[in-house]
Coordinates of C-alpha atoms and ligand atoms in Angstrom, one line a residue:
M1 CA -17.9 15.6 -6.5
A2 CA -14.8 13.6 -4.7
G3 CA -16.0 10.2 -4.2
E4 CA -18.7 10.0 -6.7
P5 CA -19.4 6.8 -8.9
Q6 CA -17.0 6.9 -12.1
A7 CA -19.0 5.3 -14.9
D8 CA -15.9 4.1 -16.6
C9 CA -14.5 2.5 -13.0
L10 CA -14.4 -1.4 -13.0
F11 CA -14.5 -1.4 -9.1
C12 CA -17.7 0.9 -8.8
K13 CA -19.3 -1.7 -11.1
I14 CA -18.4 -4.2 -8.8
V15 CA -19.9 -2.0 -6.1
T16 CA -23.3 -1.8 -7.9
G17 CA -23.1 -5.3 -9.2
E18 CA -22.9 -4.4 -12.8
V19 CA -19.7 -6.6 -12.7
P20 CA -20.0 -10.0 -10.9
A21 CA -17.5 -11.0 -8.1
T22 CA -16.9 -13.4 -5.7
I23 CA -17.8 -11.4 -2.7
V24 CA -16.8 -12.6 0.7
R25 CA -17.8 -9.5 2.8
E26 CA -19.7 -6.6 2.4
T27 CA -20.5 -3.6 4.8
D28 CA -22.3 -0.4 4.3
T29 CA -19.3 1.2 3.2
T30 CA -17.1 -1.4 1.6
V31 CA -16.9 -4.7 -0.2
A32 CA -14.3 -7.5 -0.1
F33 CA -14.1 -9.9 -3.2
R34 CA -11.6 -12.5 -4.4
D35 CA -8.9 -11.2 -6.8
I36 CA -9.4 -12.7 -10.0
N37 CA -5.7 -13.2 -10.5
P38 CA -4.6 -14.6 -7.2
Q39 CA -1.0 -14.0 -6.3
A40 CA -1.4 -16.0 -2.8
P41 CA -3.4 -18.8 -1.8
T42 CA -5.9 -16.3 -0.1
H43 CA -6.0 -12.9 -2.3
V44 CA -9.0 -10.9 -1.4
L45 CA -9.6 -6.9 -2.4
V46 CA -11.1 -4.8 -0.1
I47 CA -12.5 -1.6 -1.6
P48 CA -14.6 1.4 -0.4
K49 CA -18.2 2.0 -2.2
V50 CA -16.7 5.7 -2.6
H51 CA -14.7 6.4 -5.5
F52 CA -11.1 7.6 -4.8
R53 CA -8.2 7.1 -7.1
D54 CA -5.7 5.6 -4.2
A55 CA -5.3 5.0 -0.6
A56 CA -3.7 8.6 0.1
E57 CA -6.6 10.1 -1.8
L58 CA -9.2 8.0 0.2
A59 CA -7.4 9.1 3.6
A60 CA -7.3 12.6 2.6
G61 CA -11.1 12.7 1.4
D62 CA -12.7 10.4 3.5
P63 CA -10.7 9.1 6.5
Q64 CA -13.6 7.2 7.8
A65 CA -13.9 5.1 4.8
M66 CA -10.2 4.4 4.9
A67 CA -10.8 2.9 8.6
D68 CA -13.5 0.9 7.3
V69 CA -11.4 -0.6 4.6
L70 CA -8.5 -1.2 7.2
R71 CA -10.9 -2.8 9.9
E72 CA -12.2 -5.0 6.8
A73 CA -9.1 -6.1 5.9
G74 CA -8.5 -7.4 9.4
E75 CA -12.0 -8.9 9.4
V76 CA -11.2 -10.7 6.0
A77 CA -8.0 -12.1 7.7
A78 CA -10.0 -13.3 10.7
Q79 CA -12.6 -15.0 8.4
E80 CA -10.0 -16.7 6.4
K81 CA -7.9 -17.7 9.2
L82 CA -5.0 -15.9 8.1
D83 CA -3.7 -15.1 11.6
E84 CA -3.6 -18.6 12.6
H85 CA -1.3 -19.2 9.9
G86 CA 1.6 -16.8 10.2
G87 CA -0.1 -13.7 9.4
Y88 CA -0.9 -11.6 6.3
R89 CA 0.1 -8.7 4.0
I90 CA -2.0 -5.5 3.3
V91 CA -0.9 -3.9 0.2
F92 CA -1.9 -0.6 -1.6
N93 CA -0.2 -0.5 -4.8
T94 CA 0.1 3.2 -5.6
G95 CA 0.8 4.7 -9.1
A96 CA 1.6 2.7 -12.2
G97 CA 5.2 2.3 -11.6
A98 CA 4.3 0.4 -8.3
G99 CA 1.8 -1.9 -10.0
Q100 CA -1.4 0.0 -9.8
T101 CA -3.8 -1.2 -12.7
V102 CA -7.2 -0.1 -11.1
W103 CA -7.7 3.4 -10.3
H104 CA -10.3 3.1 -7.5
T105 CA -8.6 2.3 -3.8
H106 CA -8.0 -1.3 -3.0
A107 CA -6.4 -3.2 -0.4
H108 CA -5.1 -6.4 -1.5
V109 CA -5.2 -8.9 1.5
L110 CA -2.8 -11.8 1.0
G111 CA -2.0 -14.6 2.9
G112 CA -1.6 -18.6 3.1
R113 CA 2.0 -18.6 2.2
G114 CA 5.2 -16.8 3.5
F115 CA 6.6 -13.4 2.2
N116 CA 9.9 -12.0 1.7
W117 CA 11.0 -8.6 3.2
P118 CA 11.8 -6.4 1.7
P119 CA 8.9 -6.8 -0.9
G120 CA 9.9 -7.1 -4.5
Ligands
5GP201 P1 -3.5 -3.3 -8.7 O1 -2.7 -3.8 -9.9 O2 -4.3 -2.0 -9.1 O3 -3.0 -3.2 -7.5 O4 -4.7 -4.6 -8.5 C1 -5.8 -4.7 -9.2 C2 -6.2 -6.2 -8.9 O5 -7.7 -6.2 -9.4 C3 -5.3 -7.0 -9.7 O6 -4.6 -7.7 -8.5 C4 -6.2 -7.8 -10.5 O7 -5.8 -9.1 -10.6 C5 -7.5 -7.7 -10.2 N1 -8.4 -7.2 -10.9 C6 -8.6 -6.7 -12.1 N2 -9.7 -7.0 -12.9 C7 -10.7 -7.7 -11.9 C8 -12.0 -8.2 -11.7 O8 -12.7 -7.9 -12.8 N3 -12.2 -9.0 -11.0 C9 -11.6 -9.1 -10.0 N4 -12.2 -9.9 -8.9 N5 -10.3 -8.6 -9.7 C10 -9.8 -8.1 -10.8
ZN202 ZN1 -14.5 3.5 -8.9

């Protein structure tokens, strides 16, 4: 069924605690944890507890969970004081060619440095 945990999914295992992570926030529907390979001074991943492969699939399959992920991205930014330091970037890499390597929806919340536009 759509949204059900997947046995071979790394981020589903972070949701259950089977794989450890440095968790910075958790709600009934989301987990936020530090990226193992940070690309900015602050780099937190926000994931829904439900399993969908990317941002668009989550938005289509469970719009409330997508709203929860985006609200939590803002809460992480506030907790990490990113809004006081020039802002932050929310990124959903979607598809292998765009850099997606984990097939469980995740928002990258990046901050603490400047960002170019357009992105690379
Ligand atoms: P993607 O490349 O799919 O957009 O993002 C996946 C992210 O997950 C990468 O930034 C990568 O560093 C991070 N990542 C991969 N494995 C782990 C892990 O076991 N723990 C944590 N905390 N982050 C991970
Ligand atoms: Zn998953």
